[in-house]
Tab-separated table of C-alpha atoms in Angstrom:
chain	number	residue	atom	x	y	z
A	1020	UNK	CA	-23.113	-11.543	-5.822
A	1021	UNK	CA	-21.165	-14.036	-3.729
A	1022	UNK	CA	-17.888	-12.482	-4.850
A	1023	UNK	CA	-19.113	-9.014	-3.838
A	1024	UNK	CA	-20.108	-10.360	-0.408
A	1025	UNK	CA	-16.634	-11.869	-0.051
A	1026	UNK	CA	-15.087	-8.412	-0.567
A	1027	UNK	CA	-16.472	-7.425	2.824
A	1028	UNK	CA	-16.699	-10.835	4.485
A	1029	UNK	CA	-12.942	-11.273	4.169
A	1030	UNK	CA	-12.551	-8.368	6.611
A	1031	UNK	CA	-14.446	-10.010	9.506
A	1032	UNK	CA	-14.425	-13.706	8.559
A	1033	UNK	CA	-11.083	-14.177	6.788
A	1034	UNK	CA	-10.618	-17.922	7.374
A	1035	UNK	CA	-13.965	-18.876	5.842
A	1036	UNK	CA	-13.512	-16.437	2.951
A	1037	UNK	CA	-9.968	-17.544	2.161
A	1038	UNK	CA	-11.003	-21.200	2.259
A	1039	UNK	CA	-13.687	-20.499	-0.357
A	1040	UNK	CA	-11.188	-18.578	-2.489
A	1041	UNK	CA	-8.675	-21.431	-2.355
A	1042	UNK	CA	-11.324	-23.763	-3.770
A	1043	UNK	CA	-12.810	-21.335	-6.286
A	1044	UNK	CA	-10.424	-18.433	-7.074
A	1045	UNK	CA	-11.943	-15.061	-7.910
A	1046	UNK	CA	-9.770	-12.280	-9.300
A	1047	UNK	CA	-11.650	-9.838	-11.569
A	1048	UNK	CA	-14.129	-8.343	-9.084
A	1049	UNK	CA	-11.630	-7.612	-6.272
A	1050	UNK	CA	-9.184	-6.128	-8.778
A	1051	UNK	CA	-11.869	-3.868	-10.228
A	1052	UNK	CA	-12.835	-2.835	-6.692
A	1053	UNK	CA	-9.258	-1.973	-5.721
A	1054	UNK	CA	-8.647	-0.054	-8.953
A	1055	UNK	CA	-11.937	1.864	-8.830
A	1056	UNK	CA	-11.612	2.778	-5.153
A	1057	UNK	CA	-7.978	3.788	-5.601
A	1058	UNK	CA	-8.820	5.911	-8.642
A	1059	UNK	CA	-11.668	7.750	-6.892
A	1060	UNK	CA	-9.672	8.330	-3.697
A	1061	UNK	CA	-6.554	9.326	-5.649
A	1062	UNK	CA	-8.517	11.738	-7.826
A	1063	UNK	CA	-10.005	13.450	-4.777
A	1064	UNK	CA	-6.587	13.822	-3.162
A	1065	UNK	CA	-4.926	15.086	-6.358
A	1066	UNK	CA	-7.701	17.625	-6.917
A	1067	UNK	CA	-7.705	18.753	-3.288
A	1068	UNK	CA	-3.965	19.123	-2.616
A	1069	UNK	CA	-1.021	20.442	-4.587
A	1070	UNK	CA	1.111	17.342	-5.147
A	1071	UNK	CA	3.979	19.458	-6.467
A	1072	UNK	CA	4.171	21.348	-3.185
A	1073	UNK	CA	3.996	18.125	-1.170
A	1074	UNK	CA	6.831	16.630	-3.212
A	1075	UNK	CA	9.002	19.722	-2.820
A	1076	UNK	CA	8.260	19.830	0.912
A	1077	UNK	CA	9.373	16.213	1.222
A	1078	UNK	CA	12.544	16.858	-0.787
A	1079	UNK	CA	13.424	19.862	1.373
A	1080	UNK	CA	13.765	17.543	4.362
A	1081	UNK	CA	16.738	15.787	2.771
A	1082	UNK	CA	20.227	17.338	2.641
A	1083	UNK	CA	20.160	17.152	-1.156
A	1084	UNK	CA	16.732	18.784	-1.437
A	1085	UNK	CA	17.570	21.513	1.046
A	1086	UNK	CA	19.935	23.067	-1.510
A	1087	UNK	CA	17.261	23.408	-4.214
A	1088	UNK	CA	17.075	26.930	-5.581
A	1089	UNK	CA	13.796	28.781	-6.138
A	1090	UNK	CA	14.331	28.401	-9.885
A	1091	UNK	CA	14.672	24.628	-9.543
A	1092	UNK	CA	11.537	24.485	-7.420
A	1093	UNK	CA	9.576	26.502	-9.974
A	1094	UNK	CA	10.779	24.166	-12.727
A	1095	UNK	CA	9.616	21.154	-10.679
A	1096	UNK	CA	6.211	22.759	-10.169
A	1097	UNK	CA	5.838	23.345	-13.910
A	1098	UNK	CA	6.826	19.776	-14.715
A	1099	UNK	CA	4.565	18.202	-12.101
A	1100	UNK	CA	1.605	20.380	-13.079
A	1101	UNK	CA	1.992	19.581	-16.775
A	1102	UNK	CA	-0.996	17.794	-18.403
A	1103	UNK	CA	1.153	14.765	-19.274
A	1104	UNK	CA	2.379	14.196	-15.727
A	1105	UNK	CA	-1.060	14.829	-14.258
A	1106	UNK	CA	-2.556	12.288	-16.638
A	1107	UNK	CA	0.121	9.815	-15.614
A	1108	UNK	CA	-0.750	10.458	-11.958
A	1109	UNK	CA	-4.424	9.692	-12.553
A	1110	UNK	CA	-3.589	6.519	-14.476
A	1111	UNK	CA	-1.094	5.366	-11.834
A	1112	UNK	CA	-3.694	5.706	-9.070
A	1113	UNK	CA	-5.890	3.246	-10.966
A	1114	UNK	CA	-3.307	0.639	-11.955
A	1115	UNK	CA	-1.082	1.029	-8.888
A	1116	UNK	CA	-2.950	-1.586	-6.803
A	1117	UNK	CA	-2.782	-4.058	-9.692
A	1118	UNK	CA	0.996	-3.735	-9.958
A	1119	UNK	CA	1.401	-4.142	-6.198
A	1120	UNK	CA	-0.848	-7.212	-6.055
A	1121	UNK	CA	0.850	-8.911	-9.013
A	1122	UNK	CA	4.347	-8.238	-7.633
A	1123	UNK	CA	3.431	-9.481	-4.143
A	1124	UNK	CA	1.722	-12.557	-5.601
A	1125	UNK	CA	4.750	-13.407	-7.755
A	1126	UNK	CA	7.145	-13.085	-4.805
A	1127	UNK	CA	5.080	-15.264	-2.488
A	1128	UNK	CA	4.287	-17.791	-5.215
A	1129	UNK	CA	8.001	-18.345	-5.821
A	1130	UNK	CA	8.724	-18.438	-2.084
A	1131	UNK	CA	5.995	-20.964	-1.328
A	1132	UNK	CA	6.981	-23.020	-4.355
A	1133	UNK	CA	10.327	-23.450	-2.628
A	1134	UNK	CA	8.833	-23.927	0.856
A	1135	UNK	CA	5.968	-26.116	-0.331
A	1136	UNK	CA	2.641	-25.264	-1.931
A	1137	UNK	CA	-0.469	-26.972	-3.248
A	1138	UNK	CA	-2.369	-24.114	-4.907
A	1139	UNK	CA	-1.681	-22.698	-8.355
A	1140	UNK	CA	-0.834	-19.136	-9.315
A	1141	UNK	CA	-4.485	-18.151	-9.779
A	1142	UNK	CA	-5.312	-19.254	-6.235
A	1143	UNK	CA	-2.374	-17.261	-4.886
A	1144	UNK	CA	-3.445	-14.238	-6.937
A	1145	UNK	CA	-7.028	-14.475	-5.703
A	1146	UNK	CA	-6.013	-14.737	-2.049
A	1147	UNK	CA	-3.482	-11.919	-2.365
A	1148	UNK	CA	-5.990	-9.626	-4.074
A	1149	UNK	CA	-8.601	-10.163	-1.364
A	1150	UNK	CA	-5.935	-9.724	1.323
A	1151	UNK	CA	-5.267	-6.239	-0.056
A	1152	UNK	CA	-8.908	-5.115	0.269
A	1153	UNK	CA	-7.981	-3.203	3.499
A	1154	UNK	CA	-6.032	-0.811	1.243
A	1155	UNK	CA	-9.407	0.868	0.730
A	1156	UNK	CA	-9.354	1.836	4.415
A	1157	UNK	CA	-5.994	3.582	3.995
A	1158	UNK	CA	-7.204	5.372	0.871
A	1159	UNK	CA	-10.375	6.506	2.646
A	1160	UNK	CA	-8.206	7.786	5.507
A	1161	UNK	CA	-6.130	9.710	2.950
A	1162	UNK	CA	-9.256	11.398	1.605
A	1163	UNK	CA	-10.344	12.388	5.123
A	1164	UNK	CA	-6.876	13.713	5.942
A	1165	UNK	CA	-6.799	16.153	3.002
A	1166	UNK	CA	-10.083	17.635	4.228
A	1167	UNK	CA	-9.273	17.688	7.940
A	1168	UNK	CA	-5.559	18.594	8.010
A	1169	UNK	CA	-4.350	22.065	6.924
A	1170	UNK	CA	-2.476	21.885	3.580
A	1171	UNK	CA	0.646	23.355	5.177
A	1172	UNK	CA	0.819	20.402	7.596
A	1173	UNK	CA	0.329	17.637	5.026
A	1174	UNK	CA	3.236	15.374	4.138
A	1175	UNK	CA	3.296	12.990	1.196
A	1176	UNK	CA	4.319	9.914	3.209
A	1177	UNK	CA	1.677	10.588	5.877
A	1178	UNK	CA	-1.379	10.687	3.596
A	1179	UNK	CA	-3.729	7.966	4.825
A	1180	UNK	CA	-1.255	6.741	7.431
A	1181	UNK	CA	-2.827	4.791	10.314
A	1182	UNK	CA	0.389	4.373	12.268
A	1183	UNK	CA	1.677	5.865	15.557
A	1184	UNK	CA	3.791	8.205	13.404
A	1185	UNK	CA	0.832	10.577	13.061
A	1186	UNK	CA	1.242	11.425	16.773
A	1187	UNK	CA	4.974	12.095	16.533
A	1188	UNK	CA	6.902	15.270	15.751
A	1189	UNK	CA	9.016	14.145	12.816
A	1190	UNK	CA	11.316	17.160	13.197
A	1191	UNK	CA	12.601	15.686	16.473
A	1192	UNK	CA	13.252	12.230	15.036
A	1193	UNK	CA	15.770	10.922	12.555
A	1194	UNK	CA	14.339	10.013	9.129
A	1195	UNK	CA	15.106	6.332	9.785
A	1196	UNK	CA	13.236	6.225	13.106
A	1197	UNK	CA	10.253	8.058	11.662
A	1198	UNK	CA	10.157	5.761	8.621
A	1199	UNK	CA	10.297	2.708	10.907
A	1200	UNK	CA	7.391	3.931	13.043
A	1201	UNK	CA	5.445	4.978	9.948
A	1202	UNK	CA	5.604	1.402	8.626
A	1203	UNK	CA	3.915	0.042	11.768
A	1204	UNK	CA	0.611	0.705	10.099
A	1205	UNK	CA	-2.776	-0.781	11.020
A	1206	UNK	CA	-3.595	-1.560	7.381
A	1207	UNK	CA	-0.199	-3.176	6.773
A	1208	UNK	CA	-0.622	-5.445	9.806
A	1209	UNK	CA	-4.164	-6.263	8.668
A	1210	UNK	CA	-2.944	-7.274	5.199
A	1211	UNK	CA	-0.128	-9.421	6.629
A	1212	UNK	CA	-2.603	-11.267	8.857
A	1213	UNK	CA	-4.906	-11.929	5.893
A	1214	UNK	CA	-1.966	-13.207	3.834
A	1215	UNK	CA	-0.864	-15.593	6.598
A	1216	UNK	CA	-4.414	-16.938	6.923
A	1217	UNK	CA	-5.022	-17.147	3.184
A	1218	UNK	CA	-1.763	-18.833	2.225
A	1219	UNK	CA	-2.511	-21.511	4.810
A	1220	UNK	CA	-5.072	-22.951	2.378
A	1221	UNK	CA	-2.684	-23.087	-0.606
A	1222	UNK	CA	0.574	-23.978	1.140
A	1223	UNK	CA	1.622	-27.581	1.740
A	1224	UNK	CA	-0.177	-28.979	4.806
A	1225	UNK	CA	3.140	-30.064	6.330
A	1226	UNK	CA	4.210	-26.410	6.461
A	1227	UNK	CA	3.630	-25.197	10.014
A	1228	UNK	CA	1.792	-21.997	10.890
A	1229	UNK	CA	5.037	-20.573	12.221
A	1230	UNK	CA	6.914	-21.313	8.996
A	1231	UNK	CA	4.087	-19.838	6.935
A	1232	UNK	CA	4.012	-16.684	9.057
A	1233	UNK	CA	7.802	-16.436	8.847
A	1234	UNK	CA	7.626	-16.557	5.036
A	1235	UNK	CA	5.009	-13.803	4.885
A	1236	UNK	CA	6.543	-11.535	7.518
A	1237	UNK	CA	10.084	-12.168	6.256
A	1238	UNK	CA	9.255	-10.647	2.871
A	1239	UNK	CA	7.756	-7.609	4.583
A	1240	UNK	CA	10.819	-7.219	6.810
A	1241	UNK	CA	13.065	-7.329	3.737
A	1242	UNK	CA	10.946	-4.592	2.168
A	1243	UNK	CA	11.062	-2.596	5.412
A	1244	UNK	CA	14.851	-2.894	5.524
A	1245	UNK	CA	15.050	-1.508	1.989
A	1246	UNK	CA	12.782	1.391	2.945
A	1247	UNK	CA	14.877	2.173	6.026
A	1248	UNK	CA	18.111	2.008	4.023
A	1249	UNK	CA	16.619	4.466	1.533
A	1250	UNK	CA	15.543	6.774	4.382
A	1251	UNK	CA	19.061	6.611	5.826
A	1252	UNK	CA	20.566	7.396	2.411
A	1253	UNK	CA	18.286	10.431	2.007
A	1254	UNK	CA	19.306	11.638	5.454
A	1255	UNK	CA	23.033	11.587	4.654
């Protein structure tokens, strides 16, 4: 029961929750929560919207996708609506959070091993998993968006977005600018704050708050740079 309470307590009392997790790591319950919530939210969105159409609509915004013929689009629809690919989509919604959490944990564990750490991998994994609990907010927002926004106005990269990008006209912006604004997301900032707080209990005490924050935010900025480079490449 204490672990279940921590799932929600970490959202409004992160320092106390992360301290407890650094002393007694908990992994299974938060992982099951993230997977179950992601699966339910993903299933609702997949059943409610045509993912093939959203993918084609996104591709049409790139110079390469704009040249797709109707025959190519029909072939993509058939492939994406096939039972095998749909099954893969359902499975990926469930295990997606696990892959993200493990990758993020591994990156920060290596980084803090170099910078200075005291906690083991399980402590890092526990803190990272709880830090990603706000993902449920984004997934819930995605479910609401498919019910409130007309299907013709939905875009794949805007599902569940809680960034200023939802108020912008993407047709008047370059893909790079829109991608940059779209990454300034409430949930992303929330997760970064939880990671900075949580890693403070497993990093070496001599590591300053500024250095710890720089490690956490630096990884995100590297990821953001990759995303922006990809957006620029698609816009060529």
